PDB file of C-alpha atoms and ligand atoms in Angstrom:
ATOM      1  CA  UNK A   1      -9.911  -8.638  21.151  1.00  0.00           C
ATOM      2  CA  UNK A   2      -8.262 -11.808  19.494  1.00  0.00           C
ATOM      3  CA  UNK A   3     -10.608 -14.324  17.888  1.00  0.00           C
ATOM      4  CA  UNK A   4      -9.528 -17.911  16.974  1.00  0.00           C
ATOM      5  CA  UNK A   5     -11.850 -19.840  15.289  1.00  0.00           C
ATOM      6  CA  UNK A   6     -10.790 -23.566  13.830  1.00  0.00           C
ATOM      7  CA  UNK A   7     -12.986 -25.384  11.227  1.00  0.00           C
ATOM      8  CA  UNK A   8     -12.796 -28.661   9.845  1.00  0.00           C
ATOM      9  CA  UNK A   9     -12.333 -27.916   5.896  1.00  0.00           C
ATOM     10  CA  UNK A  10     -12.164 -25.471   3.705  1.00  0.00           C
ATOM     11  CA  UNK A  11     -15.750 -25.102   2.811  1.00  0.00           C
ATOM     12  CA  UNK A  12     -16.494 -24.047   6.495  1.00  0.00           C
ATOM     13  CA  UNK A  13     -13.755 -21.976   6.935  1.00  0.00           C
ATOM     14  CA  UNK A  14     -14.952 -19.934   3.843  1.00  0.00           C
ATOM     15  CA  UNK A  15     -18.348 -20.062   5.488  1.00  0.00           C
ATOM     16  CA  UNK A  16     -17.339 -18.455   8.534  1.00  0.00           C
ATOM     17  CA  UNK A  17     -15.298 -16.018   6.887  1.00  0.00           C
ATOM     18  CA  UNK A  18     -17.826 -14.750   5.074  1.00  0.00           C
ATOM     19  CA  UNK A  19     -20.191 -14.377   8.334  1.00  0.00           C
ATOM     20  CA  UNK A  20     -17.379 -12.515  10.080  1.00  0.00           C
ATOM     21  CA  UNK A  21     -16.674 -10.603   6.482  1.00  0.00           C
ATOM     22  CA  UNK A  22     -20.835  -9.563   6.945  1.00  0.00           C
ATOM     23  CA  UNK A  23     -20.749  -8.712  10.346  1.00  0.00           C
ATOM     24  CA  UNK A  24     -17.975  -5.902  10.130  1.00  0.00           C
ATOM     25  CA  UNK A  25     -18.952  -5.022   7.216  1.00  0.00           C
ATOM     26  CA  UNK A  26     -22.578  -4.136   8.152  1.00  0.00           C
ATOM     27  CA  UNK A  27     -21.493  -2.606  11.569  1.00  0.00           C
ATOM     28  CA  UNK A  28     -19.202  -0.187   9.631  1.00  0.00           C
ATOM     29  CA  UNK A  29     -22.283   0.621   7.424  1.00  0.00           C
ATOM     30  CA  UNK A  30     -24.152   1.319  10.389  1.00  0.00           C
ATOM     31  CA  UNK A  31     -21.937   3.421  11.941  1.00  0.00           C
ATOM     32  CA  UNK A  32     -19.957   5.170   8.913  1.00  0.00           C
ATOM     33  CA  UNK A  33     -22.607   4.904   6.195  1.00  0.00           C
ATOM     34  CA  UNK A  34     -19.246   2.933   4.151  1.00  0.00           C
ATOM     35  CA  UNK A  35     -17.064  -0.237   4.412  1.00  0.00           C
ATOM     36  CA  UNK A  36     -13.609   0.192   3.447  1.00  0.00           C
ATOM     37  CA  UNK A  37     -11.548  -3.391   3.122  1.00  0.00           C
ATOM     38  CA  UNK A  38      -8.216  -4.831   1.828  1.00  0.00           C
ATOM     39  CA  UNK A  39      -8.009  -8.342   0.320  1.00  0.00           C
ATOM     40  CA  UNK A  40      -5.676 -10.345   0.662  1.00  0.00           C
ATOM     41  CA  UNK A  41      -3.929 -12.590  -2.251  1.00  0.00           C
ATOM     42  CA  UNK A  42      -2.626 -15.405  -2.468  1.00  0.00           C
ATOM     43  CA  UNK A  43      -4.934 -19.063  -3.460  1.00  0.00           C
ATOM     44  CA  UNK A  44      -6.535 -18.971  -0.211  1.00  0.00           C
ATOM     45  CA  UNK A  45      -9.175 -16.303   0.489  1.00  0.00           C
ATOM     46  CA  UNK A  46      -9.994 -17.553  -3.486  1.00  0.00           C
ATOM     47  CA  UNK A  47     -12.826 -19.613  -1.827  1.00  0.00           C
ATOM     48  CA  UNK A  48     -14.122 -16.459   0.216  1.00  0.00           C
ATOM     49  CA  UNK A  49     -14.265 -14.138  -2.651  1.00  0.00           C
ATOM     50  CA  UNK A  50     -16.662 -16.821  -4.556  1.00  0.00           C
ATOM     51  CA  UNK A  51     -18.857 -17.615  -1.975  1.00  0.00           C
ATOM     52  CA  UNK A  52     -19.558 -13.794  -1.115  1.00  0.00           C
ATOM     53  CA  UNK A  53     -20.775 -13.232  -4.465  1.00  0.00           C
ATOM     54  CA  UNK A  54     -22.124 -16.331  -4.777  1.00  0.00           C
ATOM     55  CA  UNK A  55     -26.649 -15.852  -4.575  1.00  0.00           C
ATOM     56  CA  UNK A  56     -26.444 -17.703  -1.384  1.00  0.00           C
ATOM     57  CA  UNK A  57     -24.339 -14.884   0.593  1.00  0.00           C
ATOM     58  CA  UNK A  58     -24.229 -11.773  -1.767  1.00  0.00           C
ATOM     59  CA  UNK A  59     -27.498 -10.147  -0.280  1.00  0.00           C
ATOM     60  CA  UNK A  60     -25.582  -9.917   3.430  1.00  0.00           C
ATOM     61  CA  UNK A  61     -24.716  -6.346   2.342  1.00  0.00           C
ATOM     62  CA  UNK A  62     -25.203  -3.381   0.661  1.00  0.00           C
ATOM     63  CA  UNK A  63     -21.782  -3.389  -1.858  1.00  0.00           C
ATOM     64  CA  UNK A  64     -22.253  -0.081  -3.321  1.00  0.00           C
ATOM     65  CA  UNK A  65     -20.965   0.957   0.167  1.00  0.00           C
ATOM     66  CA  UNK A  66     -17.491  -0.575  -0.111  1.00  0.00           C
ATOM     67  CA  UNK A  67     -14.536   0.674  -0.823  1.00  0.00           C
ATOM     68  CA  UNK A  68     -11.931  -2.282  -1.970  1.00  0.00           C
ATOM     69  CA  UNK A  69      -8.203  -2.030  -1.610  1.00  0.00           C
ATOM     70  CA  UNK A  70      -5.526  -4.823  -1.433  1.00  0.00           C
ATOM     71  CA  UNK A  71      -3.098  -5.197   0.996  1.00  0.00           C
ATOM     72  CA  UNK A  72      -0.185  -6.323  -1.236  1.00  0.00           C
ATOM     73  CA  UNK A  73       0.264  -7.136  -4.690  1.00  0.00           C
ATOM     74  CA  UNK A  74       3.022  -9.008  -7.293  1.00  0.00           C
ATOM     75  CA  UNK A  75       4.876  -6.174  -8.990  1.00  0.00           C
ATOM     76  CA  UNK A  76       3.259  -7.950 -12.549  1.00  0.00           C
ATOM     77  CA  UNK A  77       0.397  -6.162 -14.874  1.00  0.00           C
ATOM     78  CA  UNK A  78      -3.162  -6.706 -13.932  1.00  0.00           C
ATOM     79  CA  UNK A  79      -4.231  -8.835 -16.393  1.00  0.00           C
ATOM     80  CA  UNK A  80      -0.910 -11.522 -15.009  1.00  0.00           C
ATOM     81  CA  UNK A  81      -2.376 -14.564 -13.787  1.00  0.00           C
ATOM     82  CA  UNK A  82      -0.144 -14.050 -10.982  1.00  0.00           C
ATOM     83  CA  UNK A  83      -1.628 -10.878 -10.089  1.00  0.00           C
ATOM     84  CA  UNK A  84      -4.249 -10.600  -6.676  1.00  0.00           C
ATOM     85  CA  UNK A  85      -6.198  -7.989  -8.121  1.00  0.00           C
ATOM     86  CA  UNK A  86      -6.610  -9.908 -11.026  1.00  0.00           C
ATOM     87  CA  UNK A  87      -7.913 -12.650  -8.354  1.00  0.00           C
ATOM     88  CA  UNK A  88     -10.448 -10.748  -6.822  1.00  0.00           C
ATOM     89  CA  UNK A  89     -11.722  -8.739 -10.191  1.00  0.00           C
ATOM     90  CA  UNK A  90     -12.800 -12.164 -11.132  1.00  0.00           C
ATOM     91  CA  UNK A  91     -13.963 -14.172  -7.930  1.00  0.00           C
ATOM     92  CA  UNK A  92     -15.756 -11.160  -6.593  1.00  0.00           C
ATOM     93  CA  UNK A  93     -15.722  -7.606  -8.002  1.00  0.00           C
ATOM     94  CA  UNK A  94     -17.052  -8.373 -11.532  1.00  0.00           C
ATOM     95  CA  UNK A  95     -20.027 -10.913 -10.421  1.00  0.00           C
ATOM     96  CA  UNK A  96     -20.876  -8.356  -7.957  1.00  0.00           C
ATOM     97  CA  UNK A  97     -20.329  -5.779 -10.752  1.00  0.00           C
ATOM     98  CA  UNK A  98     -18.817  -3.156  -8.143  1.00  0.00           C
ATOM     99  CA  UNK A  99     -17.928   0.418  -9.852  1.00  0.00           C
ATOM    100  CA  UNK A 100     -14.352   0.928 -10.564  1.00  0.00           C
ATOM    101  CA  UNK A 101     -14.364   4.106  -8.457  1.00  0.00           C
ATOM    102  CA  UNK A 102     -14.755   1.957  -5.879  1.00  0.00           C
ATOM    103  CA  UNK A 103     -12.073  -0.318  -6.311  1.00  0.00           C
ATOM    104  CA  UNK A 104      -8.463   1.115  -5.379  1.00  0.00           C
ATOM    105  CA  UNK A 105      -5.630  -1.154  -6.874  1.00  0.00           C
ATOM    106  CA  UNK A 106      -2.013  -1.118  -6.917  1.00  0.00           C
ATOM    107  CA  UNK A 107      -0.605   0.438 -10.564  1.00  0.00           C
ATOM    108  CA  UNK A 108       1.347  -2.756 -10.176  1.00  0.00           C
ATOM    109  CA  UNK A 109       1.875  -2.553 -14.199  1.00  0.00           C
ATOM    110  CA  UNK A 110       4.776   0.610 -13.583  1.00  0.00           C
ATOM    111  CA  UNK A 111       8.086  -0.365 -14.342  1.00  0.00           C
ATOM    112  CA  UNK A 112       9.464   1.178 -10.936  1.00  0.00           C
ATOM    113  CA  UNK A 113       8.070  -0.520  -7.932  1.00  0.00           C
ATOM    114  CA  UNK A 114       8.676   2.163  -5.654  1.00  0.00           C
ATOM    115  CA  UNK A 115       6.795   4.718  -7.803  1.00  0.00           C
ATOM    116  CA  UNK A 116       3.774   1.605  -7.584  1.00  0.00           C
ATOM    117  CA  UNK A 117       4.289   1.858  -3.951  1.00  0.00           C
ATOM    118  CA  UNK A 118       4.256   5.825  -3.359  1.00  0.00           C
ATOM    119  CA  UNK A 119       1.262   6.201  -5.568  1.00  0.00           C
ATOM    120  CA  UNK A 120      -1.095   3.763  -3.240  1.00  0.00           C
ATOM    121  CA  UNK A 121       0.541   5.414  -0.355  1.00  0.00           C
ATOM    122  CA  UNK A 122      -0.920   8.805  -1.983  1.00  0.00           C
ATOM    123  CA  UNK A 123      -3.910   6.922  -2.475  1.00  0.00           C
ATOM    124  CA  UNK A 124      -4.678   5.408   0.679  1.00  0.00           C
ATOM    125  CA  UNK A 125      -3.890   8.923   2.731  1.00  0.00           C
ATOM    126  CA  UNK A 126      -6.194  10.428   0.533  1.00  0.00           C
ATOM    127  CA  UNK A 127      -9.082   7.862   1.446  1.00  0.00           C
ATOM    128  CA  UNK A 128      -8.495   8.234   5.354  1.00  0.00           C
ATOM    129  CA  UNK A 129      -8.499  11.794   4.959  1.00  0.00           C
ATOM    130  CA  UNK A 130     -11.928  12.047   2.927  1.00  0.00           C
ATOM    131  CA  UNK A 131     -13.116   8.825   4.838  1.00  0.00           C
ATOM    132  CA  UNK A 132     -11.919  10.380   8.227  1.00  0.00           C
ATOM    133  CA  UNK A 133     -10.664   6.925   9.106  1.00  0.00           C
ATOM    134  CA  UNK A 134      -8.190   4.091   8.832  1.00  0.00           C
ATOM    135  CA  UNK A 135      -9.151   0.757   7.027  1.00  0.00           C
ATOM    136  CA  UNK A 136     -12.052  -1.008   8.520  1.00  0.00           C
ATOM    137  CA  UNK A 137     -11.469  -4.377   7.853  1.00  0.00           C
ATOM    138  CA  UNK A 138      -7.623  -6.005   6.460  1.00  0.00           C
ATOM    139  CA  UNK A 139      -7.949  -9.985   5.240  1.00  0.00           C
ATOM    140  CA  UNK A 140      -4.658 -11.348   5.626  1.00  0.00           C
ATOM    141  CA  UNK A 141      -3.441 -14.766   4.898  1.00  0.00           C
ATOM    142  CA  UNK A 142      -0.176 -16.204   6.196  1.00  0.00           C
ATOM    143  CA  UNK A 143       2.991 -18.545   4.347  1.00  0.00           C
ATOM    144  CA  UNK A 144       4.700 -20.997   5.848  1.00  0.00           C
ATOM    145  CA  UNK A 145       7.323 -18.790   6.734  1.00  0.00           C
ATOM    146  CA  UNK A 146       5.629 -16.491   8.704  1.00  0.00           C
ATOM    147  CA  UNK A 147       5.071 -14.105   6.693  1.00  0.00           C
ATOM    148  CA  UNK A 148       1.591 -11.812   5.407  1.00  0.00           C
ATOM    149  CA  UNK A 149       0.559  -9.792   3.171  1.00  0.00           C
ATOM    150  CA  UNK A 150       3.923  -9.132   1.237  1.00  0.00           C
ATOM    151  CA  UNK A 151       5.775  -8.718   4.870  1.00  0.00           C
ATOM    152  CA  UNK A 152       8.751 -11.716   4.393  1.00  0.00           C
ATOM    153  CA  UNK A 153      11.013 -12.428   7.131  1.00  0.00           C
ATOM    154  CA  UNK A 154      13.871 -10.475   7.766  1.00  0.00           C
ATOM    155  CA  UNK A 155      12.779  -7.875   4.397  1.00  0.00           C
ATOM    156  CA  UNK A 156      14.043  -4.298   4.683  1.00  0.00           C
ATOM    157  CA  UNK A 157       9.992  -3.427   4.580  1.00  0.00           C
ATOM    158  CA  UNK A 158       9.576  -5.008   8.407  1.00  0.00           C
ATOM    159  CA  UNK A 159      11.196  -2.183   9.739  1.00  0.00           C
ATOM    160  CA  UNK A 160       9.412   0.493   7.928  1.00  0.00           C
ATOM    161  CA  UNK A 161       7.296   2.828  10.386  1.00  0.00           C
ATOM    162  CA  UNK A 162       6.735   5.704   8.668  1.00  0.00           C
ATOM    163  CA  UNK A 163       5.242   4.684   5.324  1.00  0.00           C
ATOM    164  CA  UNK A 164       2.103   3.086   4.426  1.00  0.00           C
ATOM    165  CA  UNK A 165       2.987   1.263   1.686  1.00  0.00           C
ATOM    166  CA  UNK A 166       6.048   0.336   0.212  1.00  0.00           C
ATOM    167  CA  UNK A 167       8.111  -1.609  -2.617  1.00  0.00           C
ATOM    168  CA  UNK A 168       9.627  -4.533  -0.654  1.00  0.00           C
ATOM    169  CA  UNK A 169      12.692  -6.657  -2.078  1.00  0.00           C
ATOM    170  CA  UNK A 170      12.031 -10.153  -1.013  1.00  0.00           C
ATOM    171  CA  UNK A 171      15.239 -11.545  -2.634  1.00  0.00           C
ATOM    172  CA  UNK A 172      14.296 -15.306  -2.559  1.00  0.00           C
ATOM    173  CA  UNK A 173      11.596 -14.570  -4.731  1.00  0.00           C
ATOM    174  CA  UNK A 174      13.691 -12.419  -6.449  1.00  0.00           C
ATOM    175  CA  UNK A 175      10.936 -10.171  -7.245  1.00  0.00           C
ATOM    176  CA  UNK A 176      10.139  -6.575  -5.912  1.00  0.00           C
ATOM    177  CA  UNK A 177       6.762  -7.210  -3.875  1.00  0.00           C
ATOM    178  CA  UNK A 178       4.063  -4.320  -3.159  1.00  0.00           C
ATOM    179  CA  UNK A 179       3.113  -4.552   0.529  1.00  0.00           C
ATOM    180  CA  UNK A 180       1.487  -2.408   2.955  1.00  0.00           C
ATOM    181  CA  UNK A 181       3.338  -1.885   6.085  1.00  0.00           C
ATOM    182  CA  UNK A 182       2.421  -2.586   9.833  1.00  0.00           C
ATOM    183  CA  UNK A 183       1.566   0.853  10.047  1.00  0.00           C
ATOM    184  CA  UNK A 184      -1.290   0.289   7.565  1.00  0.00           C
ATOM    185  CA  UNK A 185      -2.156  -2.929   8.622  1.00  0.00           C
ATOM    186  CA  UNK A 186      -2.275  -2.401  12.427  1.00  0.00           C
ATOM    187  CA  UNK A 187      -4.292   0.759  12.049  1.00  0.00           C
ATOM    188  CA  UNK A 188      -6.947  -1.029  10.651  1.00  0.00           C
ATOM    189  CA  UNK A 189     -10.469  -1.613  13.175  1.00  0.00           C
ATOM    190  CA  UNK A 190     -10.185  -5.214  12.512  1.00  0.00           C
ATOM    191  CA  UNK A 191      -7.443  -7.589  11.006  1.00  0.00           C
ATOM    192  CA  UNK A 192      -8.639 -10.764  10.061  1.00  0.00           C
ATOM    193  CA  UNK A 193      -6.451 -13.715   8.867  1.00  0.00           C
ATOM    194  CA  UNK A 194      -7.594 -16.672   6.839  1.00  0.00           C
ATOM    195  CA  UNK A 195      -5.370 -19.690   6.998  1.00  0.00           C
ATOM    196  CA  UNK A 196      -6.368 -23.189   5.687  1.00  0.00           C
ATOM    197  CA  UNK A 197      -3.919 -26.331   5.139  1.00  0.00           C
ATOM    198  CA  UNK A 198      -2.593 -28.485   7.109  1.00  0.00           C
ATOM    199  CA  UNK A 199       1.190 -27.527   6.383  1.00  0.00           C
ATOM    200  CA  UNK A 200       0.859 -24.535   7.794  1.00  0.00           C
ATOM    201  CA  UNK A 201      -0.198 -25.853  11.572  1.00  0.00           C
ATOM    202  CA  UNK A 202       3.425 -25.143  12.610  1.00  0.00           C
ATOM    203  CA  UNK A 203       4.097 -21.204  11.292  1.00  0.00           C
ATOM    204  CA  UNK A 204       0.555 -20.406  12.897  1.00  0.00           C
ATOM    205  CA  UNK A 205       1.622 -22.131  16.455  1.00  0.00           C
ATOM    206  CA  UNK A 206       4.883 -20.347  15.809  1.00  0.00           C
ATOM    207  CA  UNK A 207       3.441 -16.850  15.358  1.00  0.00           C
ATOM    208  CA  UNK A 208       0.551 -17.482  17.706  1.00  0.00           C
ATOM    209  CA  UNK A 209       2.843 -19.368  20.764  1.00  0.00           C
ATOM    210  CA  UNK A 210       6.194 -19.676  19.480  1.00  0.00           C
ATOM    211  CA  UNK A 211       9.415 -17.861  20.790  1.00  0.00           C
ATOM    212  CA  UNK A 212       9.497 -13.907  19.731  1.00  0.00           C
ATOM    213  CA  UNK A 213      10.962 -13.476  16.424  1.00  0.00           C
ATOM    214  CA  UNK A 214       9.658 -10.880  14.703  1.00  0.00           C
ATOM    215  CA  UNK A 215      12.169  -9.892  11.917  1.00  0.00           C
ATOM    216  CA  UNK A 216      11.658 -14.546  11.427  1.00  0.00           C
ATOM    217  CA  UNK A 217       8.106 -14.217  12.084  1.00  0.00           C
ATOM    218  CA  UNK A 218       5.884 -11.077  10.729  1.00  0.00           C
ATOM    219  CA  UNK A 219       2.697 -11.902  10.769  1.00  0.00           C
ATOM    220  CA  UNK A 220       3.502 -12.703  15.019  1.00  0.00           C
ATOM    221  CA  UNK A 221       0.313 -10.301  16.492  1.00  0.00           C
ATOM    222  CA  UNK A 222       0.696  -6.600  17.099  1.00  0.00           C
ATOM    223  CA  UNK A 223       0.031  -7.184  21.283  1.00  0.00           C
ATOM    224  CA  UNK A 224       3.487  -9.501  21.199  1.00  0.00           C
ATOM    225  CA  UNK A 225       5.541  -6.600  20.035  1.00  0.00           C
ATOM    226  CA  UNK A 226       3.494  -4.245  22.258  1.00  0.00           C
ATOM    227  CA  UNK A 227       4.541  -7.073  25.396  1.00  0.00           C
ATOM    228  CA  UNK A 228       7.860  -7.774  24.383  1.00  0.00           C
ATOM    229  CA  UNK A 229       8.951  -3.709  24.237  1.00  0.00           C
ATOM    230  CA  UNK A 230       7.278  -3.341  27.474  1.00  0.00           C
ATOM    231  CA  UNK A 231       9.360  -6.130  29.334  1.00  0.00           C
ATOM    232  CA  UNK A 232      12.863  -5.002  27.319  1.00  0.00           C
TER     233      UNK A 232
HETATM  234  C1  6PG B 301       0.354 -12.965  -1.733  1.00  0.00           C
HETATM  235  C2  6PG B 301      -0.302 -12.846  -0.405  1.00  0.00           C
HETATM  236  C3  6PG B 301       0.439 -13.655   0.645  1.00  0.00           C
HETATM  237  C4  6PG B 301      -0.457 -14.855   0.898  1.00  0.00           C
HETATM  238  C5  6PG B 301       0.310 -15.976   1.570  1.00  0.00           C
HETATM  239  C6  6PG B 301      -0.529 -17.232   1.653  1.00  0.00           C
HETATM  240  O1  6PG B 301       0.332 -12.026  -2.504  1.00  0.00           O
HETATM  241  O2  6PG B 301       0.849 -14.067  -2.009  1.00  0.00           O
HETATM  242  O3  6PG B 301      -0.816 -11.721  -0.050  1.00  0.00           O
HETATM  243  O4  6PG B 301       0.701 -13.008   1.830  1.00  0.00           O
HETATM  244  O5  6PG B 301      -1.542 -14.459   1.692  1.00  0.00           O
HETATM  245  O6  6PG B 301       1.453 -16.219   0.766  1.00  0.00           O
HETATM  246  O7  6PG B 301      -0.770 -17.642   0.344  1.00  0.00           O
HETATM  247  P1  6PG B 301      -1.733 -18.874  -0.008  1.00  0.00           P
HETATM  248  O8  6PG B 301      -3.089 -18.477   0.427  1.00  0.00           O
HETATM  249  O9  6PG B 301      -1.619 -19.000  -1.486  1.00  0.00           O
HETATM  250  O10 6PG B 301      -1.218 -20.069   0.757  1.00  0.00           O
END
């Protein structure tokens, strides 16, 4: 079931985000006894990350239950300003002093990306094996050219349906990016993007309304695939 909610700035988005972040959270705890999530990167979930360990919102659940992983990261060492686990060590997993065995990063530091990438593959097959489950929760945020998590248009990773994770080479960056794949992402119980700016109106009508393009547009939902294979 697809949920759209708008809000006015970004305090309130951050606010709602965190009541939606609670609410999954605590019905996973319920019903698994754990809470197993991957952050997104990127500036804008930045916000979220502070004001769920922030005193007003950190008692909404029990932490030592979650399991943290990230659903792409910058092939640069963790300490890189440019790195998302860096990001989140500081806005959220150090003030809410959560145990390292509970925190499952990329080794974005290795010098070969796709060594990075098959070692949080391992990693995550491992945790739905012992967990018995896929991800409960994935935050994703979107760019203004459609893409998520480390998923850029027309990138050899979009076609990837075997793996879980993978080294992606997004030549406009230039870079070698660490992504998981749809596989990952749309196995998840709940996917929840967080988009703020005013820039970025257009690429969300796109991927919400737009024409299907989905090597143009990857975050474009998992249902428009699903409709557009079943009329083709
Ligand atoms: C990353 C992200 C990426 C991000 C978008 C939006 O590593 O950069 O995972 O997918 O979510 O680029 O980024 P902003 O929130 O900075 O606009």
């Amino acid at each position: 079931m697809r949920q759209i909610l708008i809000k006015q700035n970004p305090d309130e988005l951050a606010k709602a985000a965190v009541d939606q972040f609670a609410q999954i959270a605590n019905r996973s705890i319920v019903a698994h006894g754990s809470f197993s999530v991957a952050l997104a990167g990127g500036a804008t979930p930045h916000h979220l990350y502070a004001l769920l360990a922030s005193d007003n919102h950190r008692l909404k659940l029990d932490w030592s239950r979650v399991d943290f992983f990230f659903g792409d990261e910058r092939h640069v060492a963790p300490d890189s300003d440019q790195s998302n686990y860096r990001m989140a060590k500081e806005t959220l997993l150090e003030p809410l002093d959560i145990s390292a065995s509970r925190v499952h990063r990329w080794q974005s530091e290795l010098p070969d990306a796709n060594e990075a990438a098959k070692a949080y593959e391992d990693e995550l097959r491992e945790y739905f094996e012992r967990s018995g489950r896929r991800l409960d929760l994935v935050l994703l945020g979107l760019g203004e050219d459609g893409h998520t998590a480390s998923l850029f248009p027309n990138t050899p990773a979009l076609g990837e349906i075997e793996r879980l994770a993978v080294a992606n080479r997004v030549e406009k960056l230039n870079t070698d990016r660490l992504t998981m794949t749809f596989s990952s992402i749309n196995g998840a119980s709940n996917v929840m993007f967080i988009v703020s700016g005013r820039y970025k109106a257009e690429a969300v009508q796109h991927v919400l309304e737009g024409e299907f393009r989905p090597d143009d547009l990857p975050a474009e939902p998992q249902e428009r695939h699903d409709r557009h294979r079943q009329q083709h």
